[in-house]
PDB file of C-alpha atoms in Angstrom:
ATOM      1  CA  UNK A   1      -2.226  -3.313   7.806  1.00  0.00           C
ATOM      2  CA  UNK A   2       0.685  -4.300   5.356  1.00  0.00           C
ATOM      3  CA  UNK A   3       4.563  -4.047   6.425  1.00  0.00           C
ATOM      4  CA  UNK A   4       5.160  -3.989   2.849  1.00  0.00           C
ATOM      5  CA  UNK A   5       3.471  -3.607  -0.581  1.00  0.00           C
ATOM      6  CA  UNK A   6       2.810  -5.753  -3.142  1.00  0.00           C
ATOM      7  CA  UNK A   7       4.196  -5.292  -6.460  1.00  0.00           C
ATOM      8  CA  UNK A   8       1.321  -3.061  -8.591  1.00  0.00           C
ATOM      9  CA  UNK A   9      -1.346  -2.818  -6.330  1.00  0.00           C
ATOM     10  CA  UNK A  10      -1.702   0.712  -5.186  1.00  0.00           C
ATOM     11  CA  UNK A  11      -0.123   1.722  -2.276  1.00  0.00           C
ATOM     12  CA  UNK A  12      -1.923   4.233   0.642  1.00  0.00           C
ATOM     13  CA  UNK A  13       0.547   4.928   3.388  1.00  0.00           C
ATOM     14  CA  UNK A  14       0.117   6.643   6.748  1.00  0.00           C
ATOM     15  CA  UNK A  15       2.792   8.637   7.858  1.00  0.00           C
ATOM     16  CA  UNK A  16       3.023  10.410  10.781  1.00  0.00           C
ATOM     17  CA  UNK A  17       3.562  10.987  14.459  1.00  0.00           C
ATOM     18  CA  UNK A  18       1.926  10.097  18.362  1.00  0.00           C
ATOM     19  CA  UNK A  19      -1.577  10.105  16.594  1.00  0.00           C
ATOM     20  CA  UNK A  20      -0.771   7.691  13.676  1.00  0.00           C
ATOM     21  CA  UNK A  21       1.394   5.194  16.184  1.00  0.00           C
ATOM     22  CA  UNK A  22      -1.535   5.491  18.714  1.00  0.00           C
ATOM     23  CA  UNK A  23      -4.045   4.443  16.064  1.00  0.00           C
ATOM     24  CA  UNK A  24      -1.885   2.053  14.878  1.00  0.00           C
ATOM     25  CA  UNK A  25      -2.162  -0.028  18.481  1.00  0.00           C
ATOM     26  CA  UNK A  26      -5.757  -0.246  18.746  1.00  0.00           C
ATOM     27  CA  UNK A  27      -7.886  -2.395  16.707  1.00  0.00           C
ATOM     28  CA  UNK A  28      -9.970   0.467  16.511  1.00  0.00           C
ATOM     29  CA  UNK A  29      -7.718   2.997  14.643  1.00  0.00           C
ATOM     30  CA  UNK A  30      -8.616   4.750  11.878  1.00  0.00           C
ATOM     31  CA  UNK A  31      -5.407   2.902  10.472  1.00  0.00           C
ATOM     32  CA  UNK A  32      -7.052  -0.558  10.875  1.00  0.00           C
ATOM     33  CA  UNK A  33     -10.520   1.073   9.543  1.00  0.00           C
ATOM     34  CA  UNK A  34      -8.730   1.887   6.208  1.00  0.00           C
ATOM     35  CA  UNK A  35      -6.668  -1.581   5.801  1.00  0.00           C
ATOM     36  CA  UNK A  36     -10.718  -2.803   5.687  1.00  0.00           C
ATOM     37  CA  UNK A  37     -12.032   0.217   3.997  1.00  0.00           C
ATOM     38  CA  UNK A  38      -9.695  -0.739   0.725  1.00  0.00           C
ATOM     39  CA  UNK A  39      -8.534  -4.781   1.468  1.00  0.00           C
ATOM     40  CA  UNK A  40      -7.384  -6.202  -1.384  1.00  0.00           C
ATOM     41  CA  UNK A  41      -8.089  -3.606  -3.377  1.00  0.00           C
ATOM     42  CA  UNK A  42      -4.447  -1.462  -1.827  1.00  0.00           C
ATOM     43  CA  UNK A  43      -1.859  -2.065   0.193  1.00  0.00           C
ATOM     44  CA  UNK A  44      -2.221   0.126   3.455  1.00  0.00           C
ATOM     45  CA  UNK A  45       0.974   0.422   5.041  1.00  0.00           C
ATOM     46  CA  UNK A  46       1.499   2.269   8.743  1.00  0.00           C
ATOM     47  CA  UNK A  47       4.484   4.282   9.349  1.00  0.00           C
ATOM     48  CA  UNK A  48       3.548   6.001  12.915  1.00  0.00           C
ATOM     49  CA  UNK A  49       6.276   6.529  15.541  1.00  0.00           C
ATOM     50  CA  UNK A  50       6.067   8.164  19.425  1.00  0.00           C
ATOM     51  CA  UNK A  51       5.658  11.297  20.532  1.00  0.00           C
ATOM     52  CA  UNK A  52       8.954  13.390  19.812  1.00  0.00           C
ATOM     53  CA  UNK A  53       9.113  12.286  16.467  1.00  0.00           C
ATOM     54  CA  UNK A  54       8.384  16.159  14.874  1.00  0.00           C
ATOM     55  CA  UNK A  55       8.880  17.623  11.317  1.00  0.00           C
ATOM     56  CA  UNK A  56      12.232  17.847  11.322  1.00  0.00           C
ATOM     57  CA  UNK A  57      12.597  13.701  11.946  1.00  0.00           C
ATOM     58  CA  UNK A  58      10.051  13.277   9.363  1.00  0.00           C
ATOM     59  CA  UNK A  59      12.056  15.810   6.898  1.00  0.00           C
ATOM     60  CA  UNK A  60      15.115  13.832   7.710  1.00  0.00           C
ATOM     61  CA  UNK A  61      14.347  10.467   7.207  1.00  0.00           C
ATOM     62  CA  UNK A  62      11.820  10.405   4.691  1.00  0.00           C
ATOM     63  CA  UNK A  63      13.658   9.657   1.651  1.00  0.00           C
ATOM     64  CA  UNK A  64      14.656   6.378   3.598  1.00  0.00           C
ATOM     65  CA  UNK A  65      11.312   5.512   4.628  1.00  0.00           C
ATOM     66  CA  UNK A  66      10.051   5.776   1.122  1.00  0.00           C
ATOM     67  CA  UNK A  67      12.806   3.949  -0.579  1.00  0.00           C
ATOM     68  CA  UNK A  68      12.685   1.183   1.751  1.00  0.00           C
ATOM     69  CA  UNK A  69       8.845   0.630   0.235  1.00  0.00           C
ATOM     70  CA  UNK A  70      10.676   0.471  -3.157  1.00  0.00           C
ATOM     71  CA  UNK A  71      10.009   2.555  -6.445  1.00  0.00           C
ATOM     72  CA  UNK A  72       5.443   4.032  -5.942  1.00  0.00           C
ATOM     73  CA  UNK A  73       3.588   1.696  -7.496  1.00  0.00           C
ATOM     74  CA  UNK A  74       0.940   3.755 -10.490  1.00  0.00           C
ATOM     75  CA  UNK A  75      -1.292   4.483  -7.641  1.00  0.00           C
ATOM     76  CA  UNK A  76       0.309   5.859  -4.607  1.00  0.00           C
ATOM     77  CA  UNK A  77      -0.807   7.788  -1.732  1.00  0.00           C
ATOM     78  CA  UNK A  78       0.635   9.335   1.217  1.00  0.00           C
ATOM     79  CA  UNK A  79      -1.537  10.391   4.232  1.00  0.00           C
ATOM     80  CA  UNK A  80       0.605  12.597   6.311  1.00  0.00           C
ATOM     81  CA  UNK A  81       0.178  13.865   9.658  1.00  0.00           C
ATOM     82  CA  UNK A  82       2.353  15.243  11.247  1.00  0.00           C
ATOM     83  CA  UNK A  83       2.454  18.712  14.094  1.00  0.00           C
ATOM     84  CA  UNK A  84       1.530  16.775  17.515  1.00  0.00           C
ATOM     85  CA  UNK A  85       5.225  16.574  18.226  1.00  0.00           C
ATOM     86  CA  UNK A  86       6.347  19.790  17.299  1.00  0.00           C
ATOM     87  CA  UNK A  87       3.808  22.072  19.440  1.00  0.00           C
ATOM     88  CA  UNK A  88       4.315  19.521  22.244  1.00  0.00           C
ATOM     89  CA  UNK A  89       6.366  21.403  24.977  1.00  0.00           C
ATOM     90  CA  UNK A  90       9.522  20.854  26.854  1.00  0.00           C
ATOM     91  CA  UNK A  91      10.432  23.643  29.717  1.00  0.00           C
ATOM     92  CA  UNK A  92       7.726  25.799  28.064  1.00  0.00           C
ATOM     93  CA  UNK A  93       9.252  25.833  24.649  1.00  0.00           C
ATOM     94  CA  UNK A  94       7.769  24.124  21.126  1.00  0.00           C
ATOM     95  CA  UNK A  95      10.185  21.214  20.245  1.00  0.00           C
ATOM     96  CA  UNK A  96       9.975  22.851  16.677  1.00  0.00           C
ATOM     97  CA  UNK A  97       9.074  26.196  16.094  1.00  0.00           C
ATOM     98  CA  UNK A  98       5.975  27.509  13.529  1.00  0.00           C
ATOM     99  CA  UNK A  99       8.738  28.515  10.832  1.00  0.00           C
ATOM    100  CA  UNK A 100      10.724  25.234  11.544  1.00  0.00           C
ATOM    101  CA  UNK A 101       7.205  23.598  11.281  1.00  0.00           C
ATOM    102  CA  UNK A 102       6.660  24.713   7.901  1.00  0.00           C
ATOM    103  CA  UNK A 103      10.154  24.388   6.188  1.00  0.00           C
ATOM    104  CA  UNK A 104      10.233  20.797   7.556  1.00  0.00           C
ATOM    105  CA  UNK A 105       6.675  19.791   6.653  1.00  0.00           C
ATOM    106  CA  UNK A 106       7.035  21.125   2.948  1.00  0.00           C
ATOM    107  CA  UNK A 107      10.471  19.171   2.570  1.00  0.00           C
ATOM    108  CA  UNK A 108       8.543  16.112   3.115  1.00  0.00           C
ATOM    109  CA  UNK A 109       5.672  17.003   1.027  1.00  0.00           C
ATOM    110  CA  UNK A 110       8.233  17.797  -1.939  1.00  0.00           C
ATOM    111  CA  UNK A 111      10.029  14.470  -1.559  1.00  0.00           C
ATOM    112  CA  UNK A 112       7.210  12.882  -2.267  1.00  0.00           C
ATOM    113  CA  UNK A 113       5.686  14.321  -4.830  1.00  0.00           C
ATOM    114  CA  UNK A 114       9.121  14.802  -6.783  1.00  0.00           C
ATOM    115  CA  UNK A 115       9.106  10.435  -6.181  1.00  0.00           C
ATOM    116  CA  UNK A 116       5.357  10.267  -7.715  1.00  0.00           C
ATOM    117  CA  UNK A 117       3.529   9.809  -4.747  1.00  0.00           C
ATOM    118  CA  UNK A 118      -0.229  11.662  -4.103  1.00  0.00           C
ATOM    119  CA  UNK A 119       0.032  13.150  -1.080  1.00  0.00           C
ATOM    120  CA  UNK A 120      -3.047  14.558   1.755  1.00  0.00           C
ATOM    121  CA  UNK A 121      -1.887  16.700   4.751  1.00  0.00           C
ATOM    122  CA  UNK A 122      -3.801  16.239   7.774  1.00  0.00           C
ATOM    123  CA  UNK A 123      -3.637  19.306  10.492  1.00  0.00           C
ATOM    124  CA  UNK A 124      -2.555  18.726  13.895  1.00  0.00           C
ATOM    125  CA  UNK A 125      -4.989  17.700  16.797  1.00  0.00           C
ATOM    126  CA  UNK A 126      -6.320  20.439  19.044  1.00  0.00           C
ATOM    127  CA  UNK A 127      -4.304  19.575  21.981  1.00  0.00           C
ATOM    128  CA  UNK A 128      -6.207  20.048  25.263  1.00  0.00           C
ATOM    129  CA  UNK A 129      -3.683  21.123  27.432  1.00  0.00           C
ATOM    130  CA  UNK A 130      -5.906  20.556  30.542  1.00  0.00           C
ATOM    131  CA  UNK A 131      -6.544  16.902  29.610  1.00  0.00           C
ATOM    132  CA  UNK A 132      -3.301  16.072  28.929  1.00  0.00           C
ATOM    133  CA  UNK A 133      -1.676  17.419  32.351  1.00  0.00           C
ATOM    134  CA  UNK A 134      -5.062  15.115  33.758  1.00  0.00           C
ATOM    135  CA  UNK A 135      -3.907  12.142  32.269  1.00  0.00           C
ATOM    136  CA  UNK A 136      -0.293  12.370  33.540  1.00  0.00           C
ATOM    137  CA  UNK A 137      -1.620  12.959  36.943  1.00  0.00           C
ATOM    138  CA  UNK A 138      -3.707   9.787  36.616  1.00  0.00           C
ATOM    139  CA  UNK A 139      -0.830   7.790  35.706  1.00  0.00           C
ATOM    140  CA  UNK A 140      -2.273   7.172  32.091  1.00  0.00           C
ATOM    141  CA  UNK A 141       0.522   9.212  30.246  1.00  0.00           C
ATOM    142  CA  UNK A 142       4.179   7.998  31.380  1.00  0.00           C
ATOM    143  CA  UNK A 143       7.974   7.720  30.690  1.00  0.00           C
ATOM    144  CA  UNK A 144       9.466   9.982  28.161  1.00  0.00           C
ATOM    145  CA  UNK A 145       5.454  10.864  27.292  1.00  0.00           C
ATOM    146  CA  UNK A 146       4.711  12.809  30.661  1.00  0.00           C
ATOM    147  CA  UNK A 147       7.723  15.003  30.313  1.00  0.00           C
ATOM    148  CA  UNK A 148       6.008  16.807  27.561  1.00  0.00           C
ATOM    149  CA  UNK A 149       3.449  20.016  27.937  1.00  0.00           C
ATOM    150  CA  UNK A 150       0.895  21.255  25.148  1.00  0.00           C
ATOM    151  CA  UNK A 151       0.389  24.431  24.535  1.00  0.00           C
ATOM    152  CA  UNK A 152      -2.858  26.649  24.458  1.00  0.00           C
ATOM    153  CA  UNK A 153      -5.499  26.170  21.454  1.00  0.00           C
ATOM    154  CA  UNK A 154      -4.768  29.622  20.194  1.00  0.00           C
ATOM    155  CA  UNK A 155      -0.962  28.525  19.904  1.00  0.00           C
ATOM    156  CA  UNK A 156      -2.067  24.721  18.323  1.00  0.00           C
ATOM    157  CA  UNK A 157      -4.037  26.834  15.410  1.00  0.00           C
ATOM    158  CA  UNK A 158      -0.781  28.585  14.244  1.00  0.00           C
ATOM    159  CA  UNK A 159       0.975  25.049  13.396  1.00  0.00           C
ATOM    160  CA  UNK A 160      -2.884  24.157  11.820  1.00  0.00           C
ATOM    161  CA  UNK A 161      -2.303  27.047   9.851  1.00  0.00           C
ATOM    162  CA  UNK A 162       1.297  26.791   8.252  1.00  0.00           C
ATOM    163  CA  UNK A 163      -0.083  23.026   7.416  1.00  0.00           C
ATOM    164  CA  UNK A 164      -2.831  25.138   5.309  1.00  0.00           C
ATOM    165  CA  UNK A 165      -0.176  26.867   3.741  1.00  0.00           C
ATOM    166  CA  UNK A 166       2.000  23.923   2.824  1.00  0.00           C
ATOM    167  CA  UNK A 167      -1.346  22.385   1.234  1.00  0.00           C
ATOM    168  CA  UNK A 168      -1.842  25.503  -1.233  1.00  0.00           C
ATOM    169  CA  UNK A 169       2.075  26.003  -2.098  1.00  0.00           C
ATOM    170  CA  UNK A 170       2.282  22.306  -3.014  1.00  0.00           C
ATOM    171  CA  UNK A 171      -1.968  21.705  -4.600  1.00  0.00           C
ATOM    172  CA  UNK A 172      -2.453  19.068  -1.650  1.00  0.00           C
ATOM    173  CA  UNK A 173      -5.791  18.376   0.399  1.00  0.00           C
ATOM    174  CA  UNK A 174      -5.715  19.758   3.485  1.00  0.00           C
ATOM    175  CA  UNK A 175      -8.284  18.414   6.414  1.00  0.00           C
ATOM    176  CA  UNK A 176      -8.671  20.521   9.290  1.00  0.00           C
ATOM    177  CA  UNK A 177     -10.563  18.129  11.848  1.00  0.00           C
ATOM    178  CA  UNK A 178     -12.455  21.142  13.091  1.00  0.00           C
ATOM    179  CA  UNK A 179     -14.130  22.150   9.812  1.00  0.00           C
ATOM    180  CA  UNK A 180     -16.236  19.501  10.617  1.00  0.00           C
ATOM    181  CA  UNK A 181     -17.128  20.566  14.240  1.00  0.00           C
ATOM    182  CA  UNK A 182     -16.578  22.538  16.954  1.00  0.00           C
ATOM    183  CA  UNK A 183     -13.247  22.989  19.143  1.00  0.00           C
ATOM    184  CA  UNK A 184     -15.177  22.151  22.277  1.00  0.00           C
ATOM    185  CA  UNK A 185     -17.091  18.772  20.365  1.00  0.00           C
ATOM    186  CA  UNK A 186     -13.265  17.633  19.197  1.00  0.00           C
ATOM    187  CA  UNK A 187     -11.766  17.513  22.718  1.00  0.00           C
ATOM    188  CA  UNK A 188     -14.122  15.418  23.467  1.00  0.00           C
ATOM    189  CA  UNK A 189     -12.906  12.673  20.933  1.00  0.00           C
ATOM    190  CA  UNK A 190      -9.415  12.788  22.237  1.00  0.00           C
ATOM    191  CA  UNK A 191      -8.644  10.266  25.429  1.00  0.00           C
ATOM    192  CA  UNK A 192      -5.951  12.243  27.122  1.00  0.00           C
ATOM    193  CA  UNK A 193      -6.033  15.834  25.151  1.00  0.00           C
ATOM    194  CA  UNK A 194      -4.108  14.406  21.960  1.00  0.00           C
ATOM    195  CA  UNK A 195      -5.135  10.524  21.130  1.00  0.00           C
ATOM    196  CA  UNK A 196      -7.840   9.797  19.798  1.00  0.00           C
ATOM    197  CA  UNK A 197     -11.203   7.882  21.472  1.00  0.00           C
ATOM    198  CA  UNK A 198     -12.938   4.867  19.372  1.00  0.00           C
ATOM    199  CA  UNK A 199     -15.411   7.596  18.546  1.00  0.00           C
ATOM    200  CA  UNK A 200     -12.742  10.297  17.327  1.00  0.00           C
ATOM    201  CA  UNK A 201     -10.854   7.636  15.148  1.00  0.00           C
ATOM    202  CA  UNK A 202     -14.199   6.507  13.799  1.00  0.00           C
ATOM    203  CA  UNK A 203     -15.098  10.176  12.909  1.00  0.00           C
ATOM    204  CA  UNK A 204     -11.327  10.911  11.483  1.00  0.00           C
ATOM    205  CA  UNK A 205     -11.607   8.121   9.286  1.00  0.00           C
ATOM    206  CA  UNK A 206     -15.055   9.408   7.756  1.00  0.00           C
ATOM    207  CA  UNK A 207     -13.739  12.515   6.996  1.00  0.00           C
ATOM    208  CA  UNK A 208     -10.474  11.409   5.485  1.00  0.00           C
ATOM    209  CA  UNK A 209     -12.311   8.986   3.535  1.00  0.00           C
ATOM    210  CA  UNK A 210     -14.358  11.754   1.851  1.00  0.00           C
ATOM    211  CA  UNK A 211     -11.493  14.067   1.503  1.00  0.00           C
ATOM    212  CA  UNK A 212      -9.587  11.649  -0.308  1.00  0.00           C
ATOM    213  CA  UNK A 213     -11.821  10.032  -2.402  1.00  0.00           C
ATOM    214  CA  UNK A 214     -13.231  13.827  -3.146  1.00  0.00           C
ATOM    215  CA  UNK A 215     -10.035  14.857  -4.334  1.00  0.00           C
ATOM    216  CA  UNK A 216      -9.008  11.538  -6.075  1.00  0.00           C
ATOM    217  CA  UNK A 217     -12.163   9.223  -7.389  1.00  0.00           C
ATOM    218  CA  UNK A 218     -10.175   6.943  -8.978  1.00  0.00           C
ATOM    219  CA  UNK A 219      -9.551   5.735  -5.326  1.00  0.00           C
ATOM    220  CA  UNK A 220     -12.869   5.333  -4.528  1.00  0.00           C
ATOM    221  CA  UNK A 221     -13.007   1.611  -3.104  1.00  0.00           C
ATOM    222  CA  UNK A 222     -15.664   0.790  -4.614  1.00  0.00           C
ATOM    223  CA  UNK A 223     -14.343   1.539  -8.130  1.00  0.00           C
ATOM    224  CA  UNK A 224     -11.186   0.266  -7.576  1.00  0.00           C
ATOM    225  CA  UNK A 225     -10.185  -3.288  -9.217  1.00  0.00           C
ATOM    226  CA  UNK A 226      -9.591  -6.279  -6.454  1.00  0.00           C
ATOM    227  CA  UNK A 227      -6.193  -8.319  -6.121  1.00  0.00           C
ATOM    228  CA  UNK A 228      -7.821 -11.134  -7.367  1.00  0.00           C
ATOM    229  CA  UNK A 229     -10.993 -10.376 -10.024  1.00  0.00           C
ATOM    230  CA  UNK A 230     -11.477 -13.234 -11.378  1.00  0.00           C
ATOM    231  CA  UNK A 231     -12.194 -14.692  -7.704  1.00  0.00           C
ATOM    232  CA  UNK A 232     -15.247 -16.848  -7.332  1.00  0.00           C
ATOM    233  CA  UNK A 233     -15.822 -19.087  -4.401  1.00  0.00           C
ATOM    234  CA  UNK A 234     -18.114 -21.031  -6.031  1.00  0.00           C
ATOM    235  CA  UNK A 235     -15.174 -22.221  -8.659  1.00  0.00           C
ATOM    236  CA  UNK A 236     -11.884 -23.582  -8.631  1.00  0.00           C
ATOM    237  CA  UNK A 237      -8.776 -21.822  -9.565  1.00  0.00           C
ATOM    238  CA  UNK A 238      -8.071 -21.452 -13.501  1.00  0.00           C
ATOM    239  CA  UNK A 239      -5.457 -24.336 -14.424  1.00  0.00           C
ATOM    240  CA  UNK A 240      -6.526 -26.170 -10.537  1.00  0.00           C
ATOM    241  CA  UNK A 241      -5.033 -29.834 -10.989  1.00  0.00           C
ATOM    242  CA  UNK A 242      -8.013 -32.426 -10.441  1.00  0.00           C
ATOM    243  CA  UNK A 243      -8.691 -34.288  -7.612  1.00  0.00           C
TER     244      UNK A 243
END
């Protein structure tokens, strides 16, 4: 995973809350899965941070984030997810409310569009609210983490929702985890109710992989040029002094 790009290779950056920055630690992640999927073909570039970070963070620094990558190369894509944060719970209220949700998430969609980027939306987790409180009482959630509370599933699918409808005002791929399975089959891919297991990341990445390269071919890894195609290990460098 790159810190920064290089100039004219395409660029994929993941953006996004608890889920991205949890990924992001574990060799495992389906962060580290895509920095394989598409070596030397993009840059993949990471841009998680902890849980609090909601929508309206995002919508507020965004236009710094991006500009400190510099101008989008041709090819540039932005994976966002974001939502984790703002149905989390602090004395039984949403850190950011489904209408705060939604005029936060499409600010940062429209930034980077407007800037050239591609952009996917992926839909918040389906917090388990029972897991989670588990977790805290086993000691594996702590600090500023075990303060928070998740809400019901019901309530989760109304912030899944306004991501939906932020993906149709703006033309941008949506994926919904669950399309792919069952409520009941996801919780079990997520460690502690919201981070995801080896197996969950594994399974994210598959389907994120298909929805991108469904929606955009031309970054289909395969097809895509290499940094270096004239490469051949069996050759020296063009213009390689003797000796």
């Amino acid at each position: 995973v790159m810190a920064q790009s290089s100039p004219g290779l395409p660029r994929l950056v993941v953006f996004g809350d608890t889920v991205v920055h949890h990924a992001a630690q574990h060799e495992w992640g389906f962060v580290h899965k895509f920095a394989t999927l598409w070596n030397s073909k993009a840059d993949v570039i990471v841009r998680g941070f902890p849980l609090g970070f909601t929508s309206a963070w995002a919508a507020a620094v965004i236009k710094e984030i991006s500009n400190d990558l510099g101008p989008p190369p041709a090819e540039s894509l932005w994976v966002v997810w974001l939502g984790a944060s703002d149905l989390a719970e602090l004395a039984g209220r949403p850190r950011v409310d489904l209408d705060g949700f939604l005029t936060n998430l499409d600010a940062v969609v429209l930034m980077l569009k407007e800037a050239g980027n591609r952009v996917v939306l992926v839909a918040p987790p389906p917090a388990s609210t029972s897991r989670w409180a588990a977790a805290i009482a086993a000691g594996d959630v702590s600090g500023t983490d075990a303060q928070f509370s998740f809400p019901s599933y019901e309530r989760c699918c109304g912030y899944v929702r306004k991501v939906t409808m932020v993906g149709f005002r703006r033309s941008v791929p949506v994926l919904d985890p669950l399309l792919d399975g069952s409520g009941e089959m996801w919780s079990a891919q997520f460690s502690d109710g919201v981070h995801l297991t080896p197996e969950g990341s594994a399974q994210l990445s598959d389907q994120l992989t298909r929805l991108i390269v469904g929606h955009f071919p031309d970054w289909e890894p395969t097809a895509m040029k290499t940094l270096l195609p004239d490469f051949d290990p069996l050759r020296d460098p063009p213009n390689a002094a003797p000796g």
